[in-house]
Short mmCIF file of C-alpha atoms and ligand atoms in Angstrom, two decimals:
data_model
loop_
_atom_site.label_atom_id
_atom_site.label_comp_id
_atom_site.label_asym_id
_atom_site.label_seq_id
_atom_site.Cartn_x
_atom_site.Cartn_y
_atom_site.Cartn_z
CA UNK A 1 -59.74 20.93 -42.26
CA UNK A 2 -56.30 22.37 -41.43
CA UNK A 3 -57.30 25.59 -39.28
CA UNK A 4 -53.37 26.39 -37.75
CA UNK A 5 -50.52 27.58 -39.72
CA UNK A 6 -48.40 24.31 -40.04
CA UNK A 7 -45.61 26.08 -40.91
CA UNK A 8 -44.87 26.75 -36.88
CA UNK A 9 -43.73 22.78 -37.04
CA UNK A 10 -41.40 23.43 -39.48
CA UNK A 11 -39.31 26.02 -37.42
CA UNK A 12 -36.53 24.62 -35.33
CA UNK A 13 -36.77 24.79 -31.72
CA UNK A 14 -34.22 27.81 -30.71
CA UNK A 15 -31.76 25.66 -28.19
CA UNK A 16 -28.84 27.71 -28.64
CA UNK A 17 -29.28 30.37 -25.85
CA UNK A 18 -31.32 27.62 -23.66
CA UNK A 19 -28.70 25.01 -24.32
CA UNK A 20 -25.87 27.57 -23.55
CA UNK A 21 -27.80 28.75 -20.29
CA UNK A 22 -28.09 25.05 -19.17
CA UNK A 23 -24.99 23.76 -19.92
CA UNK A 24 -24.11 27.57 -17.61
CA UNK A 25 -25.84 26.14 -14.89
CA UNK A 26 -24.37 22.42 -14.55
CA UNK A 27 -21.37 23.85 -14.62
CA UNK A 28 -21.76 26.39 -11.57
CA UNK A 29 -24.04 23.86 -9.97
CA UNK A 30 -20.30 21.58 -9.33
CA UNK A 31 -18.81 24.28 -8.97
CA UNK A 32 -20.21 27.25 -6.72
CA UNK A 33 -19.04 30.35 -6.09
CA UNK A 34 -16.99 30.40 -9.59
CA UNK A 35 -17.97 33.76 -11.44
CA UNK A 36 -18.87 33.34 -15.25
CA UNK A 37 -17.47 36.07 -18.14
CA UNK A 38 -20.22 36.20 -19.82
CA UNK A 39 -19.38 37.14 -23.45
CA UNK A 40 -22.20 35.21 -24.97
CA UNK A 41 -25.57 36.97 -25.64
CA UNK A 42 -25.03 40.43 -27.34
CA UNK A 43 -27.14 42.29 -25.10
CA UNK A 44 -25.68 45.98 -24.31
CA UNK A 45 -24.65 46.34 -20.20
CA UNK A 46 -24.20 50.40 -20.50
CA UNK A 47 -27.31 52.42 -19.38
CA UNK A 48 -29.03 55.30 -21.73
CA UNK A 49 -27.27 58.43 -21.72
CA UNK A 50 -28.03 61.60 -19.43
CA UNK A 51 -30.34 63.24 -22.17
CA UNK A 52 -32.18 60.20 -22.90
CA UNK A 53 -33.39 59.84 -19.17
CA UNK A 54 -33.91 63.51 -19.38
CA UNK A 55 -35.94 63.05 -22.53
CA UNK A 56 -37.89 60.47 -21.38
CA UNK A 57 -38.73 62.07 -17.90
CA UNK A 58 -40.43 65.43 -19.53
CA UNK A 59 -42.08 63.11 -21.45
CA UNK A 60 -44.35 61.19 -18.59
CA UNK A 61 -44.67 64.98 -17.18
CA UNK A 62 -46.29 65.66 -20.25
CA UNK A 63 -47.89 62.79 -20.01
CA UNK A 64 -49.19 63.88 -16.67
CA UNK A 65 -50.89 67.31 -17.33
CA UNK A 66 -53.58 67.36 -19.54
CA UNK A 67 -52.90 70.29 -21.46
CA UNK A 68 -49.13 67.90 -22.73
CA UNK A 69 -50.65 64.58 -22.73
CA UNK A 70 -50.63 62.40 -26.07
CA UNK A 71 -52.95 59.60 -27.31
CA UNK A 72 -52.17 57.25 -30.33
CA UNK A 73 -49.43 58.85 -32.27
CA UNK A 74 -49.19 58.79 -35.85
CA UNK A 75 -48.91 55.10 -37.08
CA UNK A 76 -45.94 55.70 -39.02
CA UNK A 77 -43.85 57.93 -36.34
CA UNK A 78 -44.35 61.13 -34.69
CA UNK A 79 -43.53 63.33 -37.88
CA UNK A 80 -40.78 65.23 -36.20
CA UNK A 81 -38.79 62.26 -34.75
CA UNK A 82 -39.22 61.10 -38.84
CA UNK A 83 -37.97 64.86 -39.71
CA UNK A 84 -34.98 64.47 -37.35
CA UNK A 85 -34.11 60.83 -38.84
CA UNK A 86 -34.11 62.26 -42.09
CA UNK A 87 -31.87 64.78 -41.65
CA UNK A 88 -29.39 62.74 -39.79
CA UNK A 89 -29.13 60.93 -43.24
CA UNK A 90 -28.90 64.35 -45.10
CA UNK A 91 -25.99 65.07 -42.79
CA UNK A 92 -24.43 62.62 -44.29
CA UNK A 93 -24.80 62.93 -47.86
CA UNK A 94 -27.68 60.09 -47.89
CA UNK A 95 -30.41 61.20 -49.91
CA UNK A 96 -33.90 60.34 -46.97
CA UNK A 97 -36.97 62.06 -46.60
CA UNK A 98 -38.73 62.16 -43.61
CA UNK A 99 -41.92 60.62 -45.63
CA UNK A 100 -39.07 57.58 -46.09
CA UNK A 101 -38.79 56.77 -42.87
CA UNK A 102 -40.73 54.62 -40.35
CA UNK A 103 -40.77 54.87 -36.56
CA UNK A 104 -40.62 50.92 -34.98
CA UNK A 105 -40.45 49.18 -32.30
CA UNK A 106 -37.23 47.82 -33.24
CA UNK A 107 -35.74 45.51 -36.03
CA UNK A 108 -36.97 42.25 -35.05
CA UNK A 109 -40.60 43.53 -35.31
CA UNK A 110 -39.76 44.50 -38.31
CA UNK A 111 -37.55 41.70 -40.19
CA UNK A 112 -40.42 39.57 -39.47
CA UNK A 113 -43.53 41.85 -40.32
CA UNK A 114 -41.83 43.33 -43.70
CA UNK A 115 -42.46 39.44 -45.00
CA UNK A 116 -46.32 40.65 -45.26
CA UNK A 117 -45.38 42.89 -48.29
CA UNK A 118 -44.17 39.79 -50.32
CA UNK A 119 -45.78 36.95 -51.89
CA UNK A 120 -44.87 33.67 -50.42
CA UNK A 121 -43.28 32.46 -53.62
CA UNK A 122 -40.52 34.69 -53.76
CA UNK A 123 -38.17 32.40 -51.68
CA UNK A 124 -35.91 34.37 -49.05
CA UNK A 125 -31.83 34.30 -49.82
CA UNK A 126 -30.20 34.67 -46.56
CA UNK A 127 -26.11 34.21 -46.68
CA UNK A 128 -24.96 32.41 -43.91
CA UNK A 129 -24.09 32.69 -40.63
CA UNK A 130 -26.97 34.68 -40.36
CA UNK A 131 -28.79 36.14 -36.71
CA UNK A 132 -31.33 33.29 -36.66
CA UNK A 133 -34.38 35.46 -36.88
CA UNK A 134 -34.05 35.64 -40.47
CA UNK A 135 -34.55 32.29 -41.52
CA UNK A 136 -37.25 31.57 -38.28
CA UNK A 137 -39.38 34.10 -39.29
CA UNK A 138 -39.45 33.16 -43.22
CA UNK A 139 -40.27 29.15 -42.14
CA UNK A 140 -43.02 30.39 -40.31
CA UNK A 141 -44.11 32.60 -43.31
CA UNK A 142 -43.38 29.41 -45.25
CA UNK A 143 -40.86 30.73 -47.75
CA UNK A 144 -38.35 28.75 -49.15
CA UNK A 145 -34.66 29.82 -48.24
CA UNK A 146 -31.49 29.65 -50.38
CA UNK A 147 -28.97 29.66 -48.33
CA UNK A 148 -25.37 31.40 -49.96
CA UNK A 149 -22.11 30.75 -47.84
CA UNK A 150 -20.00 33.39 -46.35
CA UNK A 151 -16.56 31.93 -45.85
CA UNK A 152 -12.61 33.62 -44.24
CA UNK A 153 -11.55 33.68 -47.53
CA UNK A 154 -13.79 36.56 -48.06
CA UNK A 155 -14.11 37.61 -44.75
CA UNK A 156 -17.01 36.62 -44.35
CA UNK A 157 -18.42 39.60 -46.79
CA UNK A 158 -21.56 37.59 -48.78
CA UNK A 159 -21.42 37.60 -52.48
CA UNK A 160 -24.30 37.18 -54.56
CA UNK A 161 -24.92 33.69 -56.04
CA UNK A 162 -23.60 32.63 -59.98
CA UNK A 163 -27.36 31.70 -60.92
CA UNK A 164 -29.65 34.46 -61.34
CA UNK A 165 -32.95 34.51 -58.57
CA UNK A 166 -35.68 37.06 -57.50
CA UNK A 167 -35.56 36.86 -53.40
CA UNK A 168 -35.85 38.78 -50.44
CA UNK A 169 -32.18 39.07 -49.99
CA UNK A 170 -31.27 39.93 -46.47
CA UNK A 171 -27.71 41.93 -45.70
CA UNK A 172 -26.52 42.53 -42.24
CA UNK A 173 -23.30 45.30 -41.58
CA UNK A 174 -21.89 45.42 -39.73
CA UNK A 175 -22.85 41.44 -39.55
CA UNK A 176 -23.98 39.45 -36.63
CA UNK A 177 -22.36 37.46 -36.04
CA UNK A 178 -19.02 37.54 -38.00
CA UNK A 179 -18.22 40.89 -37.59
CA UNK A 180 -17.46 41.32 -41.77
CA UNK A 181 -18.83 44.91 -42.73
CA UNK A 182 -19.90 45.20 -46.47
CA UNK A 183 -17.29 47.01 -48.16
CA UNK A 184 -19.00 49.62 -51.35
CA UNK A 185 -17.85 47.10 -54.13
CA UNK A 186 -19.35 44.34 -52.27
CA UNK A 187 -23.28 46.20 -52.00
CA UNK A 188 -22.49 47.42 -55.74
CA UNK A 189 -22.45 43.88 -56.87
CA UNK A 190 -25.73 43.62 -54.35
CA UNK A 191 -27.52 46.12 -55.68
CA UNK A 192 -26.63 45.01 -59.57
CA UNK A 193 -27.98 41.94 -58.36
CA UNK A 194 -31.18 43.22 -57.11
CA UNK A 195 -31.67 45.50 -59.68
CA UNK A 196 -31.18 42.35 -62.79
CA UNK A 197 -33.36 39.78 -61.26
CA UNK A 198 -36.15 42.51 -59.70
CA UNK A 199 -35.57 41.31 -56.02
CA UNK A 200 -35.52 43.34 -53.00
CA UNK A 201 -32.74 43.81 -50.72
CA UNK A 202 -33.13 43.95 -46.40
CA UNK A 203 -30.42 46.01 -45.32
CA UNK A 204 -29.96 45.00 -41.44
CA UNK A 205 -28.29 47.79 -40.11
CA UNK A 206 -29.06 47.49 -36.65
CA UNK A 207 -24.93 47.76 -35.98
CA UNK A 208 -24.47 51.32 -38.42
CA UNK A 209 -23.17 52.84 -35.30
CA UNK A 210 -19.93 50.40 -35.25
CA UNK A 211 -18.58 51.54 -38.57
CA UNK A 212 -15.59 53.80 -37.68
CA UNK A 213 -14.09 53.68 -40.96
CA UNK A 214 -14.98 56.15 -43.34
CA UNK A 215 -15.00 54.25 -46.16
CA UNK A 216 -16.95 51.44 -45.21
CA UNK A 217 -20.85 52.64 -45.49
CA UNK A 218 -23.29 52.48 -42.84
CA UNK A 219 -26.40 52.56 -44.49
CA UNK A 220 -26.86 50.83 -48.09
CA UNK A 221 -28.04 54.74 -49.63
CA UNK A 222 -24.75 55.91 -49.79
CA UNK A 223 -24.59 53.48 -52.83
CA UNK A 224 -26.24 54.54 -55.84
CA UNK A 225 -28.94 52.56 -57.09
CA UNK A 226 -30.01 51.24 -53.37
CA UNK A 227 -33.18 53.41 -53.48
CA UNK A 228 -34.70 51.36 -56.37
CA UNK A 229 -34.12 48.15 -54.71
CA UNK A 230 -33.50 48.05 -51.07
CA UNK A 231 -35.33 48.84 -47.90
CA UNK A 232 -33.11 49.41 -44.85
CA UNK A 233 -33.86 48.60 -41.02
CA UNK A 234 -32.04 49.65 -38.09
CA UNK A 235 -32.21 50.17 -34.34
CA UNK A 236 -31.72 51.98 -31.14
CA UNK A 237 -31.15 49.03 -29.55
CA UNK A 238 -27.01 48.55 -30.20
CA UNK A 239 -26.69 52.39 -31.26
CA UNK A 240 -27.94 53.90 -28.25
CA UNK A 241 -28.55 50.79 -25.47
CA UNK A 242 -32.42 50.52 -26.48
CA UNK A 243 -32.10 47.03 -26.15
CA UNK A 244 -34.92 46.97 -23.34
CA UNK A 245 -36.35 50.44 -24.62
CA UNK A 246 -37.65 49.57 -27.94
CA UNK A 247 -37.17 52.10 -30.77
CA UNK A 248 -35.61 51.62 -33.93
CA UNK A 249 -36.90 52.96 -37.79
CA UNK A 250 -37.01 51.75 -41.03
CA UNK A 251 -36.68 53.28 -44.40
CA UNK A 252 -38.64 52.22 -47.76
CA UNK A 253 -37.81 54.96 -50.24
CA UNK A 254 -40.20 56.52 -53.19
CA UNK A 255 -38.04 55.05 -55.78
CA UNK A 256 -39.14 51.38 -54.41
CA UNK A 257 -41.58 49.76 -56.82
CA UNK A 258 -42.60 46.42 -57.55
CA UNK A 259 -45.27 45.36 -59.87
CA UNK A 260 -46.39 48.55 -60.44
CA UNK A 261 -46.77 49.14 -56.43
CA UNK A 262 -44.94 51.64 -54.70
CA UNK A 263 -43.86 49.52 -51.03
CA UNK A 264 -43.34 52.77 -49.34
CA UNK A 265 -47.40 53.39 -49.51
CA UNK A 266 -48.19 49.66 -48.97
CA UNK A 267 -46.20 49.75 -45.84
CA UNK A 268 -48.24 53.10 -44.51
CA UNK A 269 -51.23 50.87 -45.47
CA UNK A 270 -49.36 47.77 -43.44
CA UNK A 271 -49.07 49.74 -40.79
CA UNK A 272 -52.19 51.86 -40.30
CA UNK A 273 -54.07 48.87 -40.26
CA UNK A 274 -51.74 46.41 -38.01
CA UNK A 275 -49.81 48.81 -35.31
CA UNK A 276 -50.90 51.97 -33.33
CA UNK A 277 -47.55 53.57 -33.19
CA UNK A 278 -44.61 53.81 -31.19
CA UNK A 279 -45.02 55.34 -27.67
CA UNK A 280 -45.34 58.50 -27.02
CA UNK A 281 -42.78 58.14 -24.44
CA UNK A 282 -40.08 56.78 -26.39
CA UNK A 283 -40.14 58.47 -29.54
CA UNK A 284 -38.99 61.24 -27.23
CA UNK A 285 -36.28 59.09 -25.90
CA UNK A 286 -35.76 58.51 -29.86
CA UNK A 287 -35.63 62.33 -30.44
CA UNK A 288 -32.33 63.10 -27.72
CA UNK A 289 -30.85 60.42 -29.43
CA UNK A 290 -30.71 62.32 -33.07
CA UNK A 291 -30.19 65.63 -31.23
CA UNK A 292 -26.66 67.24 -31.28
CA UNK A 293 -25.87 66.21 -27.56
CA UNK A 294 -27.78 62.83 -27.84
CA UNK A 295 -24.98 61.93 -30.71
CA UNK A 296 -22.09 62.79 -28.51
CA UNK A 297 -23.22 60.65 -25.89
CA UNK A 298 -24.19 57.69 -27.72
CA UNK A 299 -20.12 58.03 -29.37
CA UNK A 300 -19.06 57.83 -25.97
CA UNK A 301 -21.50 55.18 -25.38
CA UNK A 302 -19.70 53.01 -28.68
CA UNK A 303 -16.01 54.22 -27.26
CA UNK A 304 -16.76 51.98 -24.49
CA UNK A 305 -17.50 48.57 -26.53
CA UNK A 306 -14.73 49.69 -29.10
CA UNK A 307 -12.32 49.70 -26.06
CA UNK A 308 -13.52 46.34 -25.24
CA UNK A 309 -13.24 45.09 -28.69
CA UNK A 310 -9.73 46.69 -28.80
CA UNK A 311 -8.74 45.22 -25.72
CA UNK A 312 -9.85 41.71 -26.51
CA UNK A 313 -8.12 41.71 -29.93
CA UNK A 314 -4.57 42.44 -28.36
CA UNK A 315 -4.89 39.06 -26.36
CA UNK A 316 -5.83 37.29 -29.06
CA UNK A 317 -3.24 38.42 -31.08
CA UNK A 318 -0.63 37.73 -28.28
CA UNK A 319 -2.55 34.33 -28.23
CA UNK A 320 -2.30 33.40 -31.94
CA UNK A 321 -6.07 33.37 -32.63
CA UNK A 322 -7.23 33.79 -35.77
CA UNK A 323 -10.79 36.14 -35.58
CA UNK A 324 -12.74 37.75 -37.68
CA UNK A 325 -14.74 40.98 -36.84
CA UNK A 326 -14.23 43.30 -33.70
CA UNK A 327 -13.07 46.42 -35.60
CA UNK A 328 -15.90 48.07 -36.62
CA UNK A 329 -18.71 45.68 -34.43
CA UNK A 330 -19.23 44.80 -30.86
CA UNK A 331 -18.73 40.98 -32.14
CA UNK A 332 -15.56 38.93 -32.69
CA UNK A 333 -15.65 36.05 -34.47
CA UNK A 334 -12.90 33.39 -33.78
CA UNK A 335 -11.78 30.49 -35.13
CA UNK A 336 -11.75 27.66 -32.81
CA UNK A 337 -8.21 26.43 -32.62
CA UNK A 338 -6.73 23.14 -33.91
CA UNK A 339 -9.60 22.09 -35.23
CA UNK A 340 -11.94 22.20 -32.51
CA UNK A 341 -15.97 22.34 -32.89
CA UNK A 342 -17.75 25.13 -31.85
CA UNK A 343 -19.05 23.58 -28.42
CA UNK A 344 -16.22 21.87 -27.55
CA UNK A 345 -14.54 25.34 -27.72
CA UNK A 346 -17.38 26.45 -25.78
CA UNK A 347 -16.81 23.64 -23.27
CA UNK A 348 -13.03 24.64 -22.38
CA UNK A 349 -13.54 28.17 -22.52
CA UNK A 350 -16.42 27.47 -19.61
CA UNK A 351 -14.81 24.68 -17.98
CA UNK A 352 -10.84 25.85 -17.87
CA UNK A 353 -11.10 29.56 -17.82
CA UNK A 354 -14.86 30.44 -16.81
CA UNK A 355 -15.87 32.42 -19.81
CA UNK A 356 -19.45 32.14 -22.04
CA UNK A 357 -19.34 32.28 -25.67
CA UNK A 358 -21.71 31.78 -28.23
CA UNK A 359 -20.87 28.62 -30.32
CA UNK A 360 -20.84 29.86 -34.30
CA UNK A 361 -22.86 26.56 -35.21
CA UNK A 362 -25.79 28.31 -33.44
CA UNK A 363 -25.74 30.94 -36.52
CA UNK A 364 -25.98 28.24 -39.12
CA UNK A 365 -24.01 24.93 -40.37
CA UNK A 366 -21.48 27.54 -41.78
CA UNK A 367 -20.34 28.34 -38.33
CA UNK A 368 -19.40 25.19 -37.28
CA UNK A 369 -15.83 26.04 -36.24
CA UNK A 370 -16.06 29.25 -34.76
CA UNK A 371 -17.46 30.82 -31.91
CA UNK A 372 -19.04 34.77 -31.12
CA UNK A 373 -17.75 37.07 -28.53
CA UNK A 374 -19.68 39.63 -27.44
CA UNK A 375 -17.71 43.06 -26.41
CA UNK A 376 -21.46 44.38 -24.45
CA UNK A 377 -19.70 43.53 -21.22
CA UNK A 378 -17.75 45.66 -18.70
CA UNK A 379 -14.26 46.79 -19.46
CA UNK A 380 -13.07 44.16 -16.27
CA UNK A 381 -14.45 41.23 -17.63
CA UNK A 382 -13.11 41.69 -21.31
CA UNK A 383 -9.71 42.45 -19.85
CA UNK A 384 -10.24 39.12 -17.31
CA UNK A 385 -11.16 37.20 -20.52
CA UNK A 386 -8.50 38.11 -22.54
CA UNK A 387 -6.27 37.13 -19.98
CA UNK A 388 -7.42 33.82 -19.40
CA UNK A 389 -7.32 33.02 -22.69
CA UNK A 390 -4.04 33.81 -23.03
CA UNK A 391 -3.47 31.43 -20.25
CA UNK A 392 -5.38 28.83 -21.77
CA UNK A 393 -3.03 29.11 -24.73
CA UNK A 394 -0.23 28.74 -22.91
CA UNK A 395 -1.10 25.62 -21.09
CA UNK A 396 -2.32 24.13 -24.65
CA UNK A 397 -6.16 23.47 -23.78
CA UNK A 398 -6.27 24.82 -27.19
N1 LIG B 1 -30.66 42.49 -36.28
C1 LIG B 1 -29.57 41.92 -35.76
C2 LIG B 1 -28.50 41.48 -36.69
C3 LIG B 1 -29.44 41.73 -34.38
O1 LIG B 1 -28.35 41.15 -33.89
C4 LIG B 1 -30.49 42.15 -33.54
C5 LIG B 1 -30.42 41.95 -32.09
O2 LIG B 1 -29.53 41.40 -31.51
C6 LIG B 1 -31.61 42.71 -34.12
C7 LIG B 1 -31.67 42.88 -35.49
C8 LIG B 1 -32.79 43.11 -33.29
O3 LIG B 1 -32.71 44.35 -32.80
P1 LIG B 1 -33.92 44.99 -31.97
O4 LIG B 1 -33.48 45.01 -30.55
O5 LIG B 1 -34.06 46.35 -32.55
O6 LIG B 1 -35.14 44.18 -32.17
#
């Protein structure tokens, strides 16, 4: 009798990050006392803003005192941080109620427990390079996966396929880890899509916050049609430097039905039964973040990382790189020169100039040939980075 989910044998050992760290360490091992850029894992460096801490400080006090202190919250999110998400939508022209939106722990819980609503036959479609979570946590689910190519000529932006399939399609825009935002014409023909062959569409917006340009959307409701076919997850993580916080939300709207079931009430079934809520604690950190003051600091918060991304764009133009990405998301995606593979590129940017990508075939075989920066680092070690590489260019390592 087979008692384990065999599926787990199926998924590929993750050896980017481990093989990156380890090839890290031989490398300083030889050679001690060399400082590493480290541009690699897209982990933010800046700390939470003033009335975040503040936030999150009257809310252990309250925590403290019997008359303020909270049990289990609501399963779904505290009702007023849900109020407050809402309306930053309706600021914006996108049409969410509060009763739309889900509190979380962040979009990796998420992309992974959302499978539950879905039977295992509707195979996953996942355009690649993709953040590998996608595809881990639909082997493990044991879901077939079509993979669709991304590619420069379309800058990366992922086009539905010529054949006609009902999948869990997954989106990511700003994308990790290209860079590519998905322009309105390009979630139209999504959504069309969608809508035709009755799948369901997993807008990854964990990046919104990168958009600057106003006509590029940030969440897939600004197009019409999304509600009937799309649910959307995002993140504090990126947006407001949650990354070792945890909050983030997720929005399945009324209009979202599938065999006669509405997924919005399944997933308030999902998760009454399988979480106990968001802390207390946090969903107050949550709360400064949508409040008037919270949203100026978390722009100033995304001025720094657009500086970076700025910053590292002008050497690369003065370089003669060819990148994708980097104008409205922390990543830049560049094409390895002459040729190169993505861990040889990795291997001279380490070994000549001291700086720690993330090699593009790590995000699927599509990335073969390129390689990630991440602009979460300080404003010294972008400007350091850009300069070696520069160097690097002119001394033709690449
Ligand atoms: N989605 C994408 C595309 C990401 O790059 C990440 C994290 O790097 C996540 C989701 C996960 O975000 P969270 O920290 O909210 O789990």
């Amino acid at each position: 009798m087979i008692c384990m989910n065999l599926n787990y044998m199926k998924v590929k050992e993750s050896y980017l990050f481990a093989d990156i760290r380890k090839r890290i360490d031989a490398w300083l091992a030889d050679h001690s006392g060399q400082r590493i850029l480290r541009l690699g894992i897209g982990d933010v460096t800046q700390p939470l803003t003033p009335s975040v801490v503040k936030a999150m400080h009257e809310a252990v006090e309250d925590q403290a005192r019997a008359e303020t202190f909270h049990g289990y919250m609501p399963e779904c999110g505290d009702p007023q941080l849900r109020s407050l998400i809402a309306q930053w939508y309706q600021k914006r022209n996108i049409p969410v109620e509060a009763d739309e939106v889900f509190v979380s722990s962040g979009a990796s819980d998420e992309l992974g427990d959302i499978l539950h609503l879905f039977d295992r036959q509707m195979p996953a479609m996942i355009p690649e390079p993709a953040y590998p979570a996608y595809a881990d946590a639909n082997v493990m689910d044991g879901r077939e996966i079509i993979f669709p190519d991304t590619d420069m000529e379309n800058g990366f932006q992922p086009l539905p396929p010529e054949h006609d399939v009902q999948a869990l399609i997954y989106l990511c825009s700003p994308d990790n880890p290209t860079g590519a935002v998905c322009t309105r014409e390009c979630l139209e023909k999504w959504i069309a899509y969608a809508v035709r062959t009755d799948s369901v569409i997993l807008f990854d917006a964990a990046y919104e916050s990168f958009v600057f340009e106003e006509n590029i959307p940030r969440s897939i409701y600004e197009i019409p049609g999304a509600k009937e076919c799309a649910i959307e997850i995002s993140s504090l993580s990126k947006t407001a430097g949650f990354t070792g916080t945890r909050c983030g939300y997720t929005v399945i709207p009324m209009e979202l039905k599938r065999d006669g079931m509405l997924l919005n009430a399944m997933w308030v079934r999902n998760r009454t039964t399988r979480t106990n809520g968001v802390s207390y604690i946090l969903q107050k950190a949550a709360m400064a973040v949508f409040s008037e003051q919270g949203q100026k600091e978390v722009a100033e918060l995304h001025e720094v990382y657009r500086a970076n991304a700025k910053a590292f764009m002008k050497a690369l133009d003065e370089a003669g790189l060819y990148y994708a990405g980097g104008k409205n998301s922390p990543y830049i995606w560049m094409k390895c020169p002459e040729g190169k593979g993505s861990w040889e590129t990795f291997d001279i940017l380490l070994k000549q100039a001291q700086i720690a990508a993330t090699p593009g075939a790590g995000f699927g075989e599509s990335g073969e040939g390129w390689i990630r920066f991440s602009m979460f680092a300080s404003k010294e070690d972008i400007v350091e980075a850009g300069r070696r590489i520069i160097a690097l260019r002119n001394e033709k390592y690449f």
